[in-house]
Amino acid sequence: MKRNFKNLGIYIIIFAIVLAVAWFYQGSKQQEVKEIAYSDFASYLNQEKVKEITIVDTTLSGTLKSGEKVVMYSPSFLEIQMLEEEYIFPQMKEGKIKKVAGVKPKKQSIFLSMLPTLVIIVIFVIFWLMFMNQGQGGGKVMSFGKSRAKLHKDEDLKKVTFNDVAGLDEEKEELSEIVDFLKNPKKYRDLGARIPKGVLLVGPPGTGKTYLSKAAAGEAGVPFYSISGSDFVEMFVGVGASRVRDLFEQAKKSSPCIVFIDEIDAVGRKRGAGLGGGNDEREQTLNQLLVELDGFGENTGIIILAATNRPDVLDPALLRPGRFDRQVVIGIPDIKGREAIFKVHSKNKPLDETVDPKVLARRTPGFTPADIENLLNEAALLTARRNGRKIRMDEIEESITKVIAGPEKKSRVISETERKLTAFHEAGHALIARMMPNTDPVHQVTIIPRGRAGGFTMILPKEDKYYATKTTMEEQIVHLLGGRVAEKLTLNDISTGASNDIERATDIARDMVTKYGFSEKIGTVNYSSSDEVFLGKDFSTRKNHSEEMASEIDEEVRRIIQDAFDQAEKLLSENIDKLHLVANTLLEIETLDGEQFEALFTGEKTSEQLIAEVRDMEKVLEKANAEEAAESENLMRLESIKENNEISTDDENVLDSKDEISEDETILDSNDEILEDKTMLDKESDNDEKN
């Protein structure tokens, strides 16, 4: 219907344009008669240039012998009589001029005279309708106040259930009550229980808030409306409130149902905190949302799920009981949750036998489900880049580092001086981390640039930590200053490469003094400023301590940093030989993993032995990659032949008796050789690892 209306409008516009052109063209043809004055007309008659003459009422027109038409409008009766007696009648007698009987023109109808104006009006109306139609997304003229919530179909919802959500056992249990109420409301009503009207999902980005809400809707099997908080707010006043009303009217028709509002902080921020006062569009929308959640009207059977990562900016009226009764915090998954998430996201990916989800869970502390899905996808892309058929641990290790620090930049041209500076800087970080008793072990040291860093030292914790102690924070500052100290001791100069380390160390020291009360001189008092960045809540801020106390805080922060610097300098001075050993090894092979660094630090292996082993491992890995790529190409070729029906299943079993496909036989034989070589290679690698 919409398409037919659109086509009809186009045809009307074309017809109107053609009609207008024809009308104006006809009018222009009628205006080809030349209008002249009385004296000019008399001159033409005197020179006998007039061939025909017509007199109709007060209009005197004539056709010249040259074919040109002339006309004189509104001549007086006396002027016409003078022309007739002096020129017209004598020439008519001589046959030089012919008088044509004039016909009185018909009076033009009012409709025809107004037709051009009507055509122009119609064209403008059609253009306006089409413009409004396009501006509202098609077929929504003047529908500003309609809700933009999307109703998801049953087949889409059933694709995601609680079985697809890993690592959120307690959170799923909280939402299972909502699901059970939607399925069996009578059980709760008989007990006099009131199910929460709204559930607020709070957590950092990428932890699965939206995914968990989809799973709840899939489990309940009820209509599911989803909308973003920004979809309510519009530039037109009153539109947001109208959309809220329309959303709940639609939900009532589909009750029981679930309404999911993503990023609710876009519409639910504290009232009175903006610069526009309390009568702006966003606050009107919030007021209407508060009324719909818990006002005089009843919205029985409508469960509101909302997600945000900024609960601190939400209006208190939105969070009170009766509106969002329950808050479900979805945080960063622990090691058990990460293991389950790895299993879920690797379900459809061909992993190598050496890949262990437990090991991956230990190596990815602080990763969200979105990060884990991303690193597995990056690992699959790296495997496809080398034409592999299975994702190995090497690709996953590389993808973990890529997600944390960015991709490698091996093509960057770096001078030998800067390489040496980076090597000693990272060696200083690694040695300090190894010598600190409470610092986590070194996982990788590299001088290959990644992202904005010229190199980095990766330290991964052995287990998840939820608290930090005073000792661990002091050791962390010493570790951060290790790079600057190493530069000072070995190069007799310092660089700007330690700027980020100094910034992080200063922040930790200031938090120790002002936030956590770790300073004996300052005492157990919180002097930190609020982390609130919401413009308007505190438009004018002030310090919560005196200038004298600020000076003492600065002095205490400086003391902590200086003590850590002195400690790092003492440790590296006592182990200067190991600093040179690690730095020189990095200059040769550029990257050391945790085991290699530990063997080098303890003296289990010399630098020459380690470099030789790395070179051999690179050759073995390069050969394995080449053989696996060849195997993959051959298998892909066979699959392509099968799809083209050039080889049937029976033909594959008797390939030896077919001379016409000898080339394919060669391919199969080469695959067997490759598999044998690969088996031997794996055994050799195992023996090398044991040795």
XYZ file of C-alpha atoms in Angstrom:
691
model
C 0.000 0.000 0.000
C 2.836 2.381 0.903
C 4.620 1.556 -2.322
C 1.476 2.148 -4.420
C 0.945 5.495 -2.711
C 4.539 6.456 -3.416
C 4.232 5.495 -7.117
C 0.907 7.354 -7.410
C 2.532 10.465 -5.992
C 5.313 10.281 -8.589
C 2.787 9.958 -11.422
C 0.779 12.927 -10.117
C 3.918 15.064 -9.983
C 4.868 14.131 -13.559
C 1.332 14.867 -14.822
C 1.236 18.207 -13.011
C 4.603 19.256 -14.443
C 3.538 18.327 -18.010
C 0.234 20.181 -17.592
C 1.944 23.298 -16.276
C 4.481 23.295 -19.137
C 1.714 22.919 -21.732
C -0.327 25.694 -20.154
C 2.541 28.156 -20.069
C 3.650 27.178 -23.587
C 0.167 27.842 -24.900
C 0.108 31.148 -23.105
C 3.463 32.086 -24.598
C 2.198 31.277 -28.113
C -0.765 33.530 -27.612
C 1.573 36.313 -26.611
C 3.389 36.289 -29.994
C 1.136 39.221 -31.254
C 2.998 42.550 -31.198
C 1.221 45.343 -29.342
C 1.651 48.812 -30.999
C 0.424 52.358 -30.494
C -2.100 54.299 -32.600
C 0.548 56.234 -34.488
C 2.402 53.054 -35.480
C -0.817 51.398 -36.664
C -1.676 54.488 -38.758
C 1.851 54.449 -40.210
C 1.466 50.809 -41.305
C -1.877 51.653 -42.991
C -0.413 54.714 -44.688
C 2.479 52.642 -46.101
C -0.041 49.978 -47.209
C 1.769 47.263 -45.254
C -1.437 45.850 -43.709
C -2.938 42.772 -45.397
C -5.891 42.020 -43.115
C -7.596 43.958 -40.367
C -9.997 42.895 -37.609
C -12.028 45.085 -35.283
C -13.652 43.492 -32.235
C -15.127 45.791 -29.615
C -12.232 47.914 -28.381
C -9.458 45.854 -29.978
C -7.971 46.643 -33.383
C -5.647 43.940 -34.772
C -4.105 43.372 -38.144
C -1.858 41.039 -40.153
C 0.992 42.668 -42.058
C 2.007 41.529 -45.505
C 5.213 40.231 -43.911
C 3.105 37.843 -41.776
C 3.644 39.683 -38.523
C 0.573 40.271 -36.343
C 0.016 43.564 -34.555
C -2.667 44.709 -32.147
C -3.834 47.955 -30.593
C -5.821 47.565 -27.407
C -8.605 49.911 -26.260
C -8.599 52.486 -29.082
C -11.287 55.164 -28.799
C -14.255 55.241 -31.132
C -12.933 58.450 -32.696
C -9.535 56.842 -33.444
C -11.140 53.838 -35.150
C -13.432 56.135 -37.217
C -10.485 58.268 -38.355
C -8.494 55.162 -39.446
C -11.487 53.746 -41.318
C -12.280 56.940 -43.259
C -8.663 57.800 -44.071
C -7.046 54.447 -44.749
C -9.177 51.326 -44.313
C -12.228 52.073 -46.557
C -10.215 53.529 -49.510
C -7.802 50.556 -49.502
C -10.678 48.090 -49.197
C -12.230 49.550 -52.364
C -8.949 49.129 -54.200
C -8.581 45.550 -52.839
C -5.368 46.322 -51.025
C -6.718 45.383 -47.627
C -9.225 42.852 -46.386
C -11.481 43.311 -43.406
C -12.112 40.111 -41.441
C -15.274 39.705 -39.440
C -14.256 39.655 -35.786
C -15.539 37.024 -33.400
C -16.000 37.990 -29.803
C -13.638 35.855 -27.679
C -15.170 33.453 -25.206
C -14.822 34.394 -21.601
C -12.237 32.142 -19.822
C -13.633 30.019 -16.980
C -12.527 30.663 -13.421
C -11.220 27.086 -13.127
C -8.919 27.456 -16.152
C -7.601 30.751 -14.881
C -6.810 29.223 -11.484
C -5.439 25.963 -12.888
C -1.734 26.952 -12.830
C -2.020 28.057 -9.209
C -3.768 24.825 -8.231
C -1.097 22.758 -9.999
C 1.691 24.504 -8.096
C -0.135 24.010 -4.762
C -0.635 20.294 -5.460
C 3.052 19.877 -6.314
C 4.127 21.546 -3.060
C 1.698 19.422 -0.992
C 2.947 16.168 -2.527
C 6.566 17.162 -2.001
C 5.829 18.036 1.636
C 4.104 14.687 2.243
C 7.008 12.793 0.706
C 9.530 14.788 2.763
C 7.690 14.089 6.016
C 7.342 10.428 5.068
C 11.098 10.091 4.534
C 11.959 12.072 7.650
C 9.885 9.747 9.845
C 11.253 6.545 8.337
C 8.418 5.878 5.916
C 4.692 5.903 6.580
C 4.983 7.739 9.911
C 3.832 11.228 9.124
C 3.244 13.172 12.317
C 3.938 10.036 14.419
C 6.565 11.670 16.631
C 4.956 10.418 19.823
C 4.887 6.731 18.837
C 7.163 4.370 20.712
C 10.206 3.031 18.889
C 10.368 -0.152 20.941
C 11.039 -3.300 18.922
C 8.905 -6.365 19.578
C 10.978 -9.523 19.270
C 9.384 -12.661 17.856
C 9.244 -15.994 19.652
C 11.624 -17.738 17.265
C 14.249 -15.019 17.855
C 13.917 -15.191 21.642
C 14.208 -18.965 21.877
C 17.659 -18.781 20.322
C 19.043 -17.478 23.660
C 18.255 -19.111 27.017
C 19.914 -19.355 30.417
C 21.899 -22.356 29.146
C 23.720 -19.988 26.758
C 24.752 -17.647 29.590
C 27.925 -18.757 31.375
C 29.587 -17.438 34.504
C 26.506 -15.673 35.926
C 24.936 -18.316 38.143
C 23.741 -16.022 40.955
C 22.493 -13.416 38.474
C 20.494 -16.043 36.584
C 18.974 -17.192 39.871
C 17.801 -13.635 40.591
C 16.088 -13.385 37.213
C 14.673 -16.919 37.381
C 12.103 -15.650 39.905
C 10.892 -13.147 37.322
C 10.652 -15.896 34.719
C 8.788 -18.201 37.107
C 6.314 -15.438 37.986
C 5.545 -14.814 34.321
C 4.929 -18.538 33.841
C 3.042 -19.224 37.116
C 1.690 -15.947 38.538
C -0.994 -17.696 40.614
C 1.609 -19.384 42.848
C 2.918 -16.008 43.990
C -0.482 -14.326 44.309
C -1.768 -17.086 46.564
C 1.152 -16.436 48.905
C 0.561 -12.681 48.834
C 3.959 -12.099 47.243
C 4.570 -9.101 45.013
C 7.041 -9.681 42.246
C 9.517 -6.829 41.615
C 8.209 -4.374 39.047
C 11.641 -3.512 37.766
C 15.091 -5.075 37.791
C 18.149 -2.895 37.170
C 21.170 -4.685 35.707
C 24.320 -2.839 36.788
C 27.843 -3.590 35.637
C 30.804 -2.558 33.489
C 30.491 -2.613 29.698
C 30.722 -6.035 28.067
C 29.690 -8.129 31.102
C 26.505 -9.493 29.483
C 23.668 -7.292 30.762
C 21.787 -7.175 27.452
C 22.496 -10.839 26.730
C 21.150 -11.885 30.141
C 17.910 -9.956 29.559
C 17.443 -11.731 26.207
C 17.971 -15.053 27.949
C 15.316 -14.159 30.554
C 12.819 -13.375 27.793
C 13.719 -16.614 25.999
C 13.143 -18.629 29.178
C 9.824 -16.944 29.980
C 8.451 -17.295 26.442
C 6.588 -13.968 26.664
C 6.632 -10.917 24.365
C 9.860 -8.948 24.686
C 10.097 -5.223 23.923
C 13.552 -3.671 23.652
C 14.371 0.022 23.392
C 17.342 2.285 24.101
C 17.113 5.136 26.567
C 18.176 7.608 23.885
C 15.157 6.647 21.732
C 12.829 8.447 24.133
C 14.492 11.846 24.017
C 13.751 14.079 21.002
C 14.271 17.709 20.110
C 10.504 18.332 20.187
C 9.075 19.072 23.630
C 6.698 16.399 24.937
C 7.705 13.706 22.454
C 9.652 11.633 25.003
C 6.770 11.522 27.479
C 4.390 10.577 24.675
C 6.668 7.716 23.630
C 6.792 6.418 27.203
C 2.979 6.384 27.373
C 2.733 4.653 24.005
C 5.316 2.038 25.057
C 3.354 1.038 28.143
C 0.076 1.042 26.201
C 1.581 -1.446 23.766
C 2.970 -3.521 26.646
C -0.445 -3.673 28.348
C -1.936 -5.193 25.200
C 0.736 -7.916 25.236
C 0.706 -8.503 29.009
C 2.392 -10.453 30.525
C 5.574 -9.252 28.858
C 9.096 -7.943 29.451
C 10.216 -4.418 28.539
C 13.992 -3.952 28.307
C 15.449 -0.419 28.393
C 19.129 -0.383 27.479
C 21.361 2.476 28.693
C 18.639 3.878 30.920
C 21.034 6.557 32.220
C 20.372 8.461 28.971
C 16.863 9.261 30.224
C 17.056 8.554 33.967
C 19.690 11.049 35.127
C 19.123 13.057 38.280
C 16.586 15.848 37.873
C 17.706 19.397 38.440
C 21.287 18.555 37.592
C 21.334 20.010 34.093
C 21.963 23.591 33.082
C 18.532 23.919 31.477
C 16.525 23.911 34.696
C 13.797 21.417 35.562
C 11.483 21.858 32.589
C 13.543 20.364 29.787
C 12.511 17.519 27.563
C 14.599 14.834 29.295
C 13.134 15.522 32.721
C 9.577 15.447 31.375
C 10.348 12.035 29.889
C 11.749 10.821 33.223
C 8.683 12.102 35.098
C 6.385 10.165 32.777
C 8.537 7.035 33.187
C 8.296 7.325 36.987
C 4.511 7.622 36.778
C 4.204 4.590 34.509
C 6.435 2.491 36.757
C 4.557 3.233 39.975
C 1.731 5.743 39.679
C -2.038 5.634 40.045
C -2.347 3.380 36.989
C -1.809 -0.369 37.192
C 0.657 -2.075 34.886
C 0.146 -5.637 36.070
C 2.168 -8.269 34.263
C 4.729 -5.838 32.833
C 8.285 -6.494 34.034
C 10.815 -3.750 33.359
C 14.447 -4.735 32.855
C 16.981 -1.932 32.494
C 20.746 -1.899 32.030
C 23.323 0.763 32.852
C 26.997 1.107 33.725
C 26.426 4.472 35.472
C 24.085 3.821 38.426
C 25.606 6.785 40.270
C 23.912 9.318 37.966
C 20.400 7.819 38.133
C 17.593 9.697 39.859
C 16.859 8.392 43.400
C 13.138 8.238 42.619
C 13.897 5.717 39.897
C 15.711 3.381 42.296
C 13.246 3.365 45.193
C 11.199 0.230 46.037
C 8.090 0.004 43.910
C 9.932 1.031 40.767
C 13.272 -0.707 40.368
C 12.922 -2.948 43.404
C 15.964 -5.065 42.682
C 19.459 -4.301 41.466
C 21.475 -7.153 39.985
C 25.202 -6.387 39.853
C 26.922 -8.105 36.927
C 30.626 -7.758 37.494
C 33.819 -9.080 35.955
C 33.703 -12.916 35.944
C 36.021 -14.884 38.215
C 38.290 -17.722 37.091
C 35.466 -20.268 37.240
C 33.177 -18.015 35.248
C 35.857 -17.307 32.628
C 36.410 -21.034 32.151
C 32.684 -21.538 31.483
C 32.625 -18.549 29.143
C 35.573 -19.959 27.173
C 33.675 -23.223 26.735
C 30.577 -21.423 25.481
C 32.364 -19.180 22.966
C 34.654 -21.972 21.705
C 31.771 -24.378 21.129
C 31.769 -23.842 17.359
C 35.523 -23.311 16.965
C 38.002 -26.125 16.146
C 40.497 -25.948 19.022
C 43.764 -27.845 19.138
C 44.135 -30.602 21.756
C 46.668 -28.488 23.643
C 44.165 -25.713 24.355
C 42.885 -25.963 27.933
C 40.044 -23.645 29.108
C 41.389 -23.788 32.685
C 44.772 -22.448 31.564
C 43.100 -19.727 29.486
C 40.941 -18.708 32.448
C 44.074 -18.244 34.604
C 45.754 -16.161 31.896
C 42.857 -13.719 31.385
C 42.158 -12.031 34.742
C 39.908 -9.003 34.422
C 38.549 -10.062 31.016
C 34.830 -9.551 30.419
C 32.726 -11.984 28.343
C 32.963 -9.528 25.444
C 36.772 -9.543 25.738
C 36.861 -13.352 25.750
C 34.634 -13.579 22.678
C 36.822 -11.010 20.956
C 40.132 -12.761 21.711
C 38.788 -16.127 20.475
C 37.641 -14.423 17.297
C 41.085 -12.826 16.905
C 42.670 -16.251 17.406
C 40.447 -17.698 14.671
C 41.473 -14.879 12.325
C 45.160 -15.502 13.054
C 44.657 -19.207 12.323
C 42.965 -18.423 9.023
C 45.834 -16.073 8.158
C 48.311 -18.972 8.272
C 45.813 -21.344 6.521
C 45.528 -23.523 9.620
C 42.653 -25.864 10.373
C 42.767 -25.758 14.180
C 43.240 -22.903 16.631
C 46.424 -23.510 18.610
C 47.571 -22.122 21.928
C 50.054 -19.855 20.150
C 47.240 -18.010 18.343
C 45.269 -17.630 21.568
C 48.339 -16.326 23.420
C 48.938 -13.821 20.635
C 45.285 -12.747 20.643
C 45.380 -12.215 24.439
C 48.398 -9.960 24.067
C 46.756 -8.235 21.104
C 43.602 -7.461 23.099
C 45.650 -6.107 26.040
C 48.376 -4.132 24.256
C 47.397 -3.964 20.579
C 48.836 -5.588 17.433
C 52.538 -6.021 16.827
C 54.304 -3.365 14.749
C 57.271 -5.320 13.430
C 57.534 -3.103 10.361
C 58.314 -0.003 12.437
C 61.872 1.171 11.850
C 63.588 1.666 15.221
C 67.145 2.813 15.714
C 69.592 0.621 17.624
C 69.854 3.250 20.366
C 66.107 3.191 21.026
C 66.023 -0.622 20.908
C 68.747 -0.720 23.552
C 66.914 1.823 25.709
C 63.674 -0.160 25.460
C 65.451 -3.440 26.268
C 67.022 -2.104 29.491
C 63.786 -0.353 30.462
C 61.701 -3.543 30.162
C 64.446 -5.654 31.743
C 64.319 -3.330 34.759
C 60.553 -3.830 35.087
C 60.880 -7.607 34.805
C 63.728 -7.955 37.324
C 62.002 -5.792 39.951
C 58.775 -7.797 39.542
C 60.743 -11.049 39.961
C 62.586 -9.868 43.081
C 59.543 -8.419 44.875
C 58.108 -11.170 47.150
C 54.423 -10.211 46.785
C 54.405 -9.185 43.120
C 52.738 -11.430 40.534
C 55.011 -13.484 38.233
C 56.257 -12.219 34.885
C 54.318 -13.670 31.965
C 56.046 -11.986 29.022
C 58.723 -9.378 28.297
C 59.031 -7.884 24.808
C 60.607 -4.939 23.029
C 58.355 -5.272 19.964
C 56.169 -2.140 19.708
C 52.442 -2.650 20.289
C 49.882 0.127 20.165
C 51.452 3.231 21.698
C 54.009 1.268 23.716
C 57.543 0.691 22.467
C 57.619 -2.501 24.559
C 56.005 -3.908 27.697
C 56.316 -6.343 30.583
C 53.165 -8.383 31.165
C 52.519 -9.553 34.716
C 49.577 -11.883 35.308
C 48.270 -12.805 38.783
C 48.175 -16.419 39.915
C 44.646 -15.985 41.225
C 41.833 -13.426 41.214
C 42.293 -10.602 43.699
C 39.535 -8.373 45.029
C 41.556 -6.352 47.539
C 44.967 -4.703 47.558
C 47.183 -4.422 50.624
C 49.568 -1.666 51.561
C 52.571 -3.881 50.856
C 51.396 -4.915 47.379
C 50.696 -1.293 46.435
C 54.159 -0.212 47.621
C 55.752 -3.045 45.620
C 53.701 -2.057 42.590
C 55.169 1.454 42.764
C 58.687 -0.009 42.983
C 57.947 -2.184 39.942
C 56.636 0.804 37.934
C 59.800 2.795 38.687
C 62.100 -0.080 37.712
C 62.262 1.003 34.073
C 63.367 4.556 34.919
C 65.978 3.273 37.381
C 67.371 0.808 34.799
C 67.818 3.624 32.292
C 69.643 5.715 34.891
C 72.028 2.920 35.915
C 72.966 1.573 32.465
C 72.632 4.437 29.998
C 73.650 7.364 32.231
C 70.566 9.133 30.907
C 66.782 8.979 31.232
C 63.999 9.140 28.618
C 60.348 10.073 28.264
C 59.401 6.390 27.987
C 58.730 6.247 31.741
C 56.087 9.003 31.704
C 53.143 6.612 31.968
C 54.905 4.605 34.683
C 55.447 7.749 36.743
C 51.842 8.836 36.279
C 50.486 5.473 37.446
C 52.892 5.339 40.382
C 51.862 8.838 41.493
C 48.156 7.952 41.300
C 48.708 4.858 43.431
C 50.698 6.830 46.017
C 48.072 9.588 46.188
C 45.277 7.032 46.631
C 47.263 5.400 49.426
C 47.444 8.735 51.247
C 44.061 10.340 50.518
C 41.668 7.427 49.924
C 42.853 4.328 51.793
C 44.478 5.878 54.875
C 47.799 4.048 54.439
C 49.896 7.004 55.616
C 50.782 7.113 59.325
C 51.582 10.822 59.082
C 48.263 11.867 57.511
C 46.164 9.336 59.399
C 43.090 7.277 58.600
C 41.173 10.118 56.957
C 39.698 10.294 53.464
C 40.820 13.437 51.646
C 40.083 12.270 48.103
C 37.718 14.236 45.896
C 34.644 12.562 44.455
C 34.973 10.729 41.165
C 31.703 12.331 40.033
C 31.985 13.890 36.579
C 28.298 14.611 36.027
C 28.101 18.265 34.975
C 25.526 20.092 37.015
C 25.463 17.944 40.147
C 28.338 19.878 41.623
C 28.742 22.751 39.224
C 31.149 24.501 41.519
C 33.551 22.191 43.359
C 35.746 22.950 46.315
C 38.504 21.110 48.151
C 37.505 19.209 51.279
C 40.777 20.010 53.045
C 42.907 23.044 53.828
C 45.932 24.306 51.928
C 48.169 23.229 54.798
C 46.834 19.661 54.592
C 47.248 19.702 50.800
C 50.916 20.525 51.294
C 51.339 17.643 53.762
C 49.607 15.270 51.333
C 51.941 16.306 48.513
C 54.953 15.806 50.771
C 53.779 12.345 51.819
C 53.146 11.295 48.212
C 56.625 12.496 47.280
C 58.121 10.500 50.178
C 56.430 7.271 49.063
C 57.645 7.730 45.488
C 61.204 8.529 46.589
C 61.391 5.514 48.933
C 60.216 3.252 46.111
C 62.766 4.766 43.726
C 65.589 4.210 46.210
C 64.507 0.608 46.770
C 64.389 -0.093 43.012
C 67.813 1.490 42.570
C 69.286 -0.672 45.340
C 67.832 -3.913 43.912
C 68.993 -3.262 40.351
C 72.446 -2.104 41.465
C 72.915 -5.386 43.331
C 71.773 -7.363 40.255
C 73.329 -5.272 37.481
C 74.751 -8.385 35.781
C 71.293 -9.928 35.449
C 69.970 -6.613 34.118
C 72.551 -6.659 31.308
C 71.911 -10.374 30.698
C 68.150 -9.967 30.241
C 68.489 -6.767 28.169
C 71.083 -8.265 25.805
C 68.956 -11.386 25.346
C 65.952 -9.207 24.492
C 68.019 -7.391 21.890
C 68.632 -10.756 20.199
C 65.238 -12.507 20.326
C 62.974 -9.503 21.209
C 60.480 -11.532 23.294
C 60.814 -13.716 26.396
C 57.950 -15.709 27.892
C 57.659 -16.449 31.597
C 59.507 -19.763 31.531
C 62.385 -18.408 29.441
C 62.777 -15.378 31.697
C 62.773 -17.566 34.811
C 65.426 -19.892 33.317
C 67.582 -16.885 32.458
C 67.138 -15.280 35.896
C 67.970 -18.445 37.862
C 70.933 -19.307 35.640
C 69.343 -22.574 34.517
C 70.148 -21.558 30.925
C 72.685 -19.180 29.492
C 71.764 -16.474 27.041
C 73.423 -18.396 24.179
C 71.504 -21.588 24.967
C 68.221 -19.722 25.174
C 68.807 -17.883 21.896
C 69.697 -21.169 20.138
C 66.559 -22.875 21.485
C 64.366 -19.994 20.328
C 65.890 -20.106 16.830
C 65.289 -23.875 16.625
C 61.714 -23.494 17.859
C 61.076 -20.826 15.230
C 62.294 -23.184 12.480
C 60.174 -26.066 13.791
C 57.127 -23.823 14.052
C 57.705 -22.406 10.578
C 57.952 -25.911 9.126
C 54.810 -27.044 10.976
C 52.893 -24.013 9.735
C 53.967 -24.660 6.145
C 52.966 -28.325 6.317
C 49.629 -27.542 7.935
C 48.954 -24.873 5.296
C 49.737 -27.364 2.521
C 47.480 -29.943 4.156
C 44.694 -27.387 4.452
C 44.989 -26.374 0.795
C 44.923 -30.012 -0.349
C 41.868 -30.814 1.746
C 40.109 -27.710 0.480
C 40.894 -28.773 -3.064
C 39.432 -32.238 -2.479
C 36.317 -30.724 -0.956
C 35.962 -28.474 -3.987
C 36.244 -31.504 -6.301
C 33.561 -33.313 -4.316
C 31.217 -30.353 -4.552
C 31.665 -30.267 -8.330
C 30.752 -33.981 -8.522
C 34.115 -34.778 -10.141
C 34.749 -37.459 -7.490
C 32.018 -39.519 -5.824
C 32.376 -41.343 -2.507
C 32.941 -44.660 -4.290
C 35.605 -43.113 -6.502
C 37.554 -42.020 -3.411
C 37.747 -45.637 -2.203
C 39.226 -46.847 -5.516
C 41.445 -43.926 -6.425
C 44.402 -46.283 -7.066
C 42.557 -47.945 -10.011
C 41.707 -44.686 -11.722
C 44.369 -43.424 -14.103
C 42.319 -40.421 -15.144
C 42.564 -38.872 -11.686
C 46.184 -39.641 -10.946
C 46.733 -36.040 -9.907
C 44.203 -36.400 -7.103
C 45.932 -39.645 -6.025
C 49.167 -37.718 -5.694
C 47.379 -35.211 -3.499
C 46.082 -37.943 -1.201
C 49.512 -39.550 -0.938
C 51.072 -36.208 -0.098
C 48.466 -35.715 2.650
C 49.522 -39.034 4.270
C 53.163 -37.997 4.125
C 52.349 -34.650 5.647
C 50.403 -36.292 8.477
C 53.300 -38.693 9.169
C 55.803 -35.834 9.154
C 53.583 -33.825 11.443
C 53.305 -36.769 13.892
C 57.072 -37.106 13.968
C 57.379 -33.342 14.400
C 55.000 -33.416 17.368
C 57.060 -36.202 18.963
C 60.246 -34.214 18.431
C 58.632 -31.155 19.974
C 57.503 -33.224 22.976
C 61.037 -34.588 23.443
C 62.461 -31.066 23.223
C 60.058 -29.858 25.865
C 60.938 -32.799 28.144
C 64.648 -32.113 27.674
